[in-house]
Each structure stands twice: as structure tokens, then as C-alpha cells.
CSV table of C-alpha atoms and ligand atoms in Angstrom, one decimal:
chain,number,residue,atom,x,y,z
A,129,THR,CA,-9.9,-0.3,-14.1
A,130,ARG,CA,-8.5,-3.8,-13.7
A,131,THR,CA,-9.3,-5.7,-10.5
A,132,SER,CA,-6.4,-6.1,-8.1
A,133,ARG,CA,-4.8,-9.5,-7.3
A,134,PRO,CA,-6.4,-9.6,-3.8
A,135,GLN,CA,-9.8,-8.9,-5.4
A,136,ARG,CA,-9.3,-11.9,-7.8
A,137,ILE,CA,-8.3,-14.0,-4.8
A,138,LEU,CA,-11.5,-13.0,-3.0
A,139,LYS,CA,-13.5,-13.9,-6.2
A,140,ALA,CA,-11.8,-17.3,-6.2
A,141,VAL,CA,-12.9,-17.8,-2.6
A,142,GLN,CA,-16.5,-16.7,-3.3
A,143,THR,CA,-16.9,-18.9,-6.3
A,144,LYS,CA,-15.0,-22.0,-5.1
A,145,ALA,CA,-15.2,-22.1,-1.3
A,146,THR,CA,-18.2,-22.9,0.9
A,147,VAL,CA,-19.4,-20.3,3.4
A,148,GLY,CA,-18.5,-21.4,6.9
A,149,ASP,CA,-15.9,-23.9,5.7
A,150,PRO,CA,-12.4,-22.6,6.5
A,151,GLN,CA,-10.6,-25.6,4.8
A,152,SER,CA,-12.4,-24.9,1.5
A,153,VAL,CA,-11.3,-21.2,1.7
A,154,ILE,CA,-7.7,-22.3,2.2
A,155,THR,CA,-7.9,-24.9,-0.6
A,156,ALA,CA,-9.5,-22.3,-3.0
A,157,ILE,CA,-6.7,-19.7,-2.3
A,158,ASP,CA,-3.9,-22.3,-2.7
A,159,HIS,CA,-5.4,-23.6,-6.0
A,160,PHE,CA,-5.8,-20.1,-7.4
A,161,CYS,CA,-2.2,-19.1,-6.3
A,162,ARG,CA,-0.6,-22.3,-7.6
A,163,HIS,CA,-2.5,-22.5,-10.9
A,164,ARG,CA,-3.6,-19.0,-11.8
A,165,GLU,CA,-1.5,-16.2,-10.0
A,166,TRP,CA,1.2,-16.4,-7.5
A,167,ALA,CA,0.5,-14.4,-4.3
A,168,MET,CA,2.4,-13.9,-1.0
A,169,ASN,CA,0.3,-16.2,1.2
A,170,VAL,CA,2.2,-18.4,3.5
A,171,GLY,CA,0.9,-21.3,1.3
A,172,ASP,CA,0.1,-25.0,1.9
A,173,GLU,CA,3.6,-26.3,2.6
A,174,LYS,CA,4.7,-23.7,5.2
A,175,GLY,CA,1.0,-23.5,6.2
A,176,SER,CA,1.2,-27.1,7.5
A,177,ILE,CA,4.1,-26.2,9.6
A,178,LEU,CA,2.2,-23.1,10.9
A,179,ASP,CA,-0.7,-25.5,11.7
A,180,SER,CA,1.5,-27.8,13.7
A,181,VAL,CA,3.0,-25.0,15.7
A,182,VAL,CA,-0.5,-23.6,16.5
A,183,ASN,CA,-1.6,-27.0,17.6
A,184,GLU,CA,1.5,-27.5,19.8
A,185,VAL,CA,1.2,-24.0,21.4
A,186,SER,CA,-2.7,-24.1,21.6
A,187,PRO,CA,-2.6,-20.3,22.1
A,188,VAL,CA,-5.3,-18.3,23.7
A,189,THR,CA,-4.0,-15.0,22.3
A,190,VAL,CA,-2.3,-14.8,18.9
A,191,LEU,CA,-0.8,-11.7,17.2
A,192,GLU,CA,-0.3,-11.8,13.4
A,193,LEU,CA,1.7,-9.1,11.8
A,194,GLY,CA,0.8,-8.7,8.1
A,195,THR,CA,-2.7,-10.0,7.2
A,196,TYR,CA,-2.6,-9.6,3.4
A,197,CYS,CA,-5.7,-11.5,2.2
A,198,GLY,CA,-6.3,-13.3,5.5
A,199,TYR,CA,-5.1,-16.7,4.3
A,200,SER,CA,-2.8,-17.4,7.4
A,201,THR,CA,-5.4,-15.6,9.6
A,202,VAL,CA,-7.9,-18.3,8.6
A,203,ARG,CA,-5.3,-21.1,9.0
A,204,ILE,CA,-4.7,-20.0,12.6
A,205,ALA,CA,-8.2,-19.1,13.6
A,206,ARG,CA,-9.7,-22.4,12.4
A,207,LEU,CA,-7.5,-24.2,14.9
A,208,LEU,CA,-8.3,-22.0,17.9
A,209,PRO,CA,-10.7,-23.2,20.7
A,210,PRO,CA,-13.7,-21.1,21.7
A,211,GLY,CA,-12.6,-18.0,23.6
A,212,ALA,CA,-9.2,-17.8,21.9
A,213,CYS,CA,-8.5,-15.1,19.3
A,214,VAL,CA,-6.1,-13.8,16.8
A,215,ILE,CA,-5.4,-10.0,16.5
A,216,THR,CA,-4.1,-9.4,13.0
A,217,LEU,CA,-2.5,-6.1,11.9
A,218,GLU,CA,-2.7,-4.9,8.3
A,219,PHE,CA,-1.1,-1.7,7.0
A,220,ASN,CA,-2.8,-1.6,3.6
A,221,PRO,CA,-6.5,-0.7,3.7
A,222,ASP,CA,-7.3,-2.4,0.4
A,223,TYR,CA,-5.7,-5.7,1.6
A,224,ALA,CA,-7.6,-5.3,5.0
A,225,ALA,CA,-10.9,-4.9,3.1
A,226,ILE,CA,-10.4,-8.1,1.2
A,227,ALA,CA,-9.1,-10.0,4.3
A,228,ARG,CA,-12.3,-9.0,6.2
A,229,GLN,CA,-14.4,-10.6,3.5
A,230,VAL,CA,-12.2,-13.8,3.3
A,231,ILE,CA,-12.4,-14.2,7.1
A,232,LYS,CA,-16.2,-13.6,7.0
A,233,TRP,CA,-16.6,-16.2,4.2
A,234,SER,CA,-14.7,-18.8,6.4
A,235,GLY,CA,-17.1,-18.0,9.3
A,236,LEU,CA,-14.3,-17.2,11.7
A,237,GLU,CA,-15.0,-13.5,12.3
A,238,ASP,CA,-15.7,-14.2,16.0
A,239,LYS,CA,-12.1,-15.4,16.5
A,240,VAL,CA,-10.4,-12.6,14.6
A,241,GLN,CA,-9.7,-8.9,15.4
A,242,LEU,CA,-8.4,-7.2,12.2
A,243,VAL,CA,-6.7,-3.9,13.0
A,244,GLU,CA,-5.7,-1.5,10.2
A,245,GLY,CA,-2.4,0.2,10.8
A,246,ALA,CA,1.4,-0.2,11.1
A,247,SER,CA,2.8,-2.6,13.7
A,248,GLY,CA,5.1,0.0,15.1
A,249,ASP,CA,2.2,2.3,15.9
A,250,TRP,CA,-0.2,-0.4,17.3
A,251,ILE,CA,2.1,-2.6,19.4
A,252,PRO,CA,2.4,-0.1,22.2
A,253,TRP,CA,-1.4,0.1,22.5
A,254,MET,CA,-2.1,-3.6,22.6
A,255,LYS,CA,-2.4,-3.9,26.4
A,256,GLU,CA,-4.5,-0.8,26.8
A,257,HIS,CA,-6.7,-1.2,23.8
A,258,PHE,CA,-7.3,-5.0,23.6
A,259,GLY,CA,-6.7,-5.9,27.3
A,260,VAL,CA,-3.9,-8.3,26.2
A,261,GLN,CA,-1.5,-9.4,29.0
A,262,ALA,CA,1.0,-11.1,26.8
A,263,PHE,CA,0.8,-13.1,23.5
A,264,ASP,CA,1.1,-16.9,23.5
A,265,LEU,CA,2.0,-16.9,19.8
A,266,VAL,CA,3.2,-14.2,17.4
A,267,PHE,CA,3.2,-14.9,13.6
A,268,LEU,CA,5.6,-12.4,11.8
A,269,ASP,CA,4.7,-12.0,8.1
A,270,HIS,CA,4.9,-8.3,7.5
A,271,TRP,CA,7.7,-6.0,6.3
A,272,LYS,CA,10.8,-8.1,6.6
A,273,GLU,CA,12.9,-5.2,8.0
A,274,ARG,CA,10.3,-4.7,10.7
A,275,TYR,CA,10.7,-8.2,12.2
A,276,LEU,CA,13.6,-7.3,14.5
A,277,PRO,CA,12.5,-3.8,15.7
A,278,ASP,CA,8.9,-5.1,16.3
A,279,THR,CA,10.3,-8.0,18.3
A,280,LYS,CA,12.3,-5.6,20.5
A,281,LEU,CA,9.2,-3.4,20.8
A,282,LEU,CA,7.0,-6.4,21.9
A,283,GLU,CA,9.7,-7.2,24.5
A,284,GLU,CA,9.8,-3.6,25.8
A,285,CYS,CA,6.0,-3.5,26.0
A,286,GLY,CA,5.9,-6.6,28.1
A,287,LEU,CA,3.8,-8.4,25.4
A,288,ILE,CA,6.3,-11.4,25.3
A,289,GLN,CA,6.6,-13.6,28.4
A,290,LYS,CA,8.3,-16.9,29.3
A,291,GLY,CA,7.0,-19.5,26.8
A,292,THR,CA,5.8,-17.0,24.2
A,293,VAL,CA,6.5,-18.5,20.7
A,294,LEU,CA,7.6,-16.3,17.8
A,295,LEU,CA,7.0,-17.9,14.4
A,296,ALA,CA,8.6,-15.9,11.5
A,297,ASP,CA,7.8,-16.4,7.8
A,298,ASN,CA,10.3,-15.8,5.0
A,299,VAL,CA,13.5,-16.0,7.0
A,300,ILE,CA,15.3,-17.1,3.8
A,301,CYS,CA,13.2,-15.6,1.0
A,302,PRO,CA,13.0,-12.5,0.9
A,303,GLY,CA,15.1,-13.0,4.1
A,304,THR,CA,15.3,-11.4,7.5
A,305,PRO,CA,19.1,-11.7,8.4
A,306,ASP,CA,19.2,-9.3,11.3
A,307,TYR,CA,16.1,-10.9,12.9
A,308,LEU,CA,17.6,-14.4,12.5
A,309,GLU,CA,21.0,-13.3,13.9
A,310,TYR,CA,19.2,-11.8,17.0
A,311,VAL,CA,16.9,-14.8,17.9
A,312,ARG,CA,19.6,-17.4,17.2
A,313,ASN,CA,22.2,-15.7,19.3
A,314,SER,CA,20.1,-14.3,22.1
A,315,PRO,CA,20.3,-16.3,25.4
A,316,HIS,CA,16.6,-15.4,25.9
A,317,TYR,CA,15.4,-17.4,22.9
A,318,ASN,CA,15.5,-21.0,21.9
A,319,SER,CA,15.3,-21.0,18.1
A,320,GLN,CA,14.8,-23.6,15.5
A,321,TYR,CA,14.5,-23.5,11.7
A,322,TYR,CA,11.8,-25.4,9.8
A,323,ARG,CA,13.1,-25.7,6.2
A,324,SER,CA,10.5,-25.5,3.5
A,325,HIS,CA,9.9,-23.6,0.2
A,326,LEU,CA,8.7,-20.2,-0.9
A,327,GLU,CA,4.9,-20.5,-1.3
A,328,TYR,CA,3.9,-22.3,-4.5
A,329,THR,CA,7.5,-22.5,-5.8
A,330,LYS,CA,10.7,-24.7,-5.5
A,331,ALA,CA,12.8,-21.9,-4.1
A,332,GLU,CA,14.1,-22.4,-0.5
A,333,ASP,CA,12.4,-20.6,2.3
A,334,GLY,CA,11.5,-21.5,5.9
A,335,LEU,CA,9.9,-20.6,9.2
A,336,GLU,CA,11.9,-19.8,12.3
A,337,LYS,CA,10.3,-20.8,15.6
A,338,SER,CA,11.7,-18.9,18.7
A,339,VAL,CA,10.6,-19.7,22.2
A,340,PHE,CA,11.1,-16.9,24.8
A,341,LEU,CA,12.9,-18.3,27.8
A,342,GLY,CA,12.3,-15.4,30.1
A,343,TYR,CA,14.7,-12.8,31.4
B,276,77H,N1,4.9,-2.5,9.7
B,276,77H,C1,3.9,-3.1,9.2
B,276,77H,N2,2.8,-3.3,10.0
B,276,77H,C2,1.7,-3.9,9.4
B,276,77H,C3,1.7,-4.3,8.1
B,276,77H,N3,0.8,-5.0,7.3
B,276,77H,C4,1.4,-5.1,6.1
B,276,77H,N4,2.6,-4.6,6.1
B,276,77H,C5,3.5,-4.5,5.0
B,276,77H,C6,3.8,-5.9,4.6
B,276,77H,C7,3.9,-6.1,3.2
B,276,77H,C8,3.9,-7.6,2.8
B,276,77H,C9,4.9,-8.4,3.6
B,276,77H,N5,5.2,-9.7,3.0
B,276,77H,C10,6.1,-9.8,2.1
B,276,77H,O1,6.7,-8.8,1.7
B,276,77H,C11,6.4,-11.2,1.5
B,276,77H,C12,7.1,-11.2,0.3
B,276,77H,C13,7.3,-12.4,-0.4
B,276,77H,C14,8.0,-12.5,-1.7
B,276,77H,C15,7.8,-11.5,-2.6
B,276,77H,C16,8.5,-11.6,-3.8
B,276,77H,C17,9.4,-12.6,-4.1
B,276,77H,F1,10.0,-12.7,-5.3
B,276,77H,C18,9.6,-13.6,-3.1
B,276,77H,C19,8.9,-13.5,-1.9
B,276,77H,C20,6.8,-13.6,0.2
B,276,77H,C21,6.2,-13.6,1.4
B,276,77H,O2,5.7,-14.7,2.0
B,276,77H,C22,5.9,-12.3,2.1
B,276,77H,O3,5.3,-12.3,3.3
B,276,77H,C23,2.9,-4.1,7.4
B,276,77H,N6,3.9,-3.5,7.9
B,277,MG,MG1,5.2,-14.3,4.1
């Protein structure tokens, strides 16, 4: 049967990128998705905003919700200092299998913990299973209708503390209206919108950065 799009993305990485060179992996995926087949990676334009937030926060512990092919996982992990790590959750086992290989090709497997499963099932176990106290940065890029319930779940589980930064993809396209309303109106968050475009297109999209102010 035909290969899947994630399999074709992995092939582009394995033919165009250099093992151990995360930037070449990022460039290979962006080139493939801009010139061959669109795919739902955060992309180069929003990816630069993601980079700037990671550099600003310099997180020790990152949670990514929605791995897909590992493009944003590689973007984040390549900027982390030794000892820091990103835990990334992926629901779809086929995507997870591809992402593991993309992360390995980039040479960043020591900074990444890829967990297969649904966010709602795994978040309550984060402290116990991974010894996480709280996350310094959470990148939300999974089911858009899960952004709000999972944010509330992270709060309830004590995984968000004063200073934790939430960075949400796709707040315009496909859109996460209930999440936006919550973080923008809550007295416990300081929120700002980074206007950009839907990956590899001219459509408007953006990232919402929300800093938890404490209770
Ligand atoms: N709970 C849980 N836990 C863990 C999980 N892991 C995966 N999932 C399921 C997530 C499935 C993929 C999520 N991402 C998107 O849907 C997405 C879509 C577009 C897009 C598409 C078509 C258009 F015309 C325009 C824009 C663009 C983006 O940048 C997107 O990120 C999970 N769920
Ligand atoms: Mg996205």
C-alpha cells in the first residue's frame, strides 16, 4: 500500500538531513512541506517564535502535547542545555514511530522522552512516573478541543506553578476559542498573542503565550 505522509517526511529527513544535525532535520522537513506536501508541523515562521520563547524561558522541564513527526520536538530539544528535557505525548502510534526516528536522526534522543498515549490519561501520572515537580514550559499542539481541559488538568495536578509558560499553537487556525477566552480572561495568567501564519501558507494563525501568575 501507499506510504503515509509521515513516512514520506521521514524519508525526506533520511535523504536530505545529516545525522546529528538538528537544523538540517528542521530544514529538510520545512522544504518538503513547503514544496512537496503540506503537513501540520508548527513550521518555520511560527517555529522561530517557538525558538524565541524557549530561549527566553530556558526551561529545564518541557511538556509537549502532540508530537506528530517530531518537528517541534526537535526545535525545542536542540535549544535545551544538558540536563534539560522535553516530555512529548503522542496519541497515534504510527506518528510516534516516525517521530522516534526523526528525533534519533537529529541526535537529540537523550533530551526527549516520547510517551504514547492521550494527554488526559497521562497528565495525572506525570509527577509519579517521571518525577516532574512542575513544567517550566508547556507547548500545546494536540487536539484543539483538549487545550482547555488539559490546562485545567495540569493546574489541578499541580504541574503548573508561578512562572510556568503555556505556548499554544493554532489559536486562530483551526482555532481554540474556549482556551483563548480562558487564558485571556483569567486573573491567574498574563497572555499575549504572537500573530503569524498557518504553517507553509498565507492564512492567519498565531501562538498564544500565557504566563501563570500563581494563585
Ligand atoms: N489528547 C491528545 N493527547 C495526545 C495527542 N497526540 C496527538 N493527539 C491528537 C492531535 C492530532 C493533531 C493535532 N493538530 C492539529 O489538528 C493541527 C491541525 C492543523 C490544520 C489542519 C488542517 C487545516 F486546514 C488547517 C490547520 C494545523 C496544526 O498546526 C495542527 O496542530 C493527541 N490528543
Ligand atoms: Mg499545530
